[in-house]
Amino acid sequence: IVLRNPGDARERAGRTQSASAERAGTTQSVVSAHEAGLDSPLPLLQRLIEATGLRLDRSFTEGGAGV
């Protein structure tokens, strides 16, 4: 599964921001800021994805901006 942001994973899991925040050990406002692109530390992203029952697979591919 390729998801573009943690909000996609959260919605796919049928969870609210509050429910995902509780499972990830953070607050709803932090989840909201992360989904809006205002804050995106990798450890938080990993916890939010894992809170949906998925696993974050970090990979890098060529073809992005500036390549």
Coordinates of C-alpha atoms in Angstrom, one line a residue:
I1 CA 0.0 0.0 0.0
V2 CA 1.4 3.4 -0.9
L3 CA -0.2 6.3 1.1
R4 CA 0.7 9.9 0.5
N5 CA 0.3 11.1 4.0
P6 CA -0.6 9.7 7.5
G7 CA -4.1 11.1 7.2
D8 CA -4.7 8.6 4.4
A9 CA -3.6 5.7 6.6
R10 CA -5.7 7.0 9.5
E11 CA -8.9 7.3 7.3
R12 CA -8.2 3.9 5.8
A13 CA -8.1 2.5 9.3
G14 CA -11.4 4.2 10.1
R15 CA -9.9 6.2 13.0
T16 CA -10.4 9.8 14.0
Q17 CA -7.4 12.1 14.7
S18 CA -8.2 11.8 18.4
A19 CA -8.2 8.0 18.3
S20 CA -4.9 7.9 16.3
A21 CA -3.3 10.4 18.7
E22 CA -4.2 8.3 21.7
R23 CA -2.8 5.2 20.2
A24 CA 0.4 7.0 19.1
G25 CA 0.9 8.7 22.5
T26 CA 0.3 12.3 21.3
T27 CA -2.5 14.8 21.0
Q28 CA -5.1 15.5 18.4
S29 CA -3.6 18.9 17.6
V30 CA -0.2 17.3 16.9
V31 CA -1.9 14.8 14.5
S32 CA -3.7 17.7 12.8
A33 CA -0.5 19.7 12.4
H34 CA 1.3 16.7 11.0
E35 CA -1.4 15.9 8.5
A36 CA -1.5 19.5 7.4
G37 CA 2.2 19.4 6.7
L38 CA 3.1 21.9 9.5
D39 CA 5.1 19.4 11.5
S40 CA 6.5 16.1 10.3
P41 CA 9.2 14.6 12.5
L42 CA 9.9 11.0 11.3
P43 CA 9.5 9.4 14.8
L44 CA 6.0 10.8 15.0
L45 CA 5.2 9.7 11.5
Q46 CA 6.2 6.2 12.4
R47 CA 4.0 6.1 15.5
L48 CA 1.0 7.5 13.6
I49 CA 1.4 4.9 10.9
E50 CA 1.8 2.1 13.4
A51 CA -1.2 3.3 15.3
T52 CA -3.3 2.4 12.2
G53 CA -2.0 -1.2 12.2
L54 CA 0.4 -0.6 9.3
R55 CA 4.2 -0.6 9.2
L56 CA 6.3 2.3 7.9
D57 CA 8.7 1.1 5.2
R58 CA 11.2 3.7 4.6
S59 CA 12.7 3.5 1.1
F60 CA 14.4 5.9 -1.3
T61 CA 14.0 6.0 -5.0
E62 CA 15.5 8.1 -7.8
G63 CA 13.3 10.5 -9.8
G64 CA 12.4 13.1 -7.2
A65 CA 12.8 16.8 -7.5
G66 CA 16.3 17.9 -8.4
V67 CA 17.5 14.4 -9.6

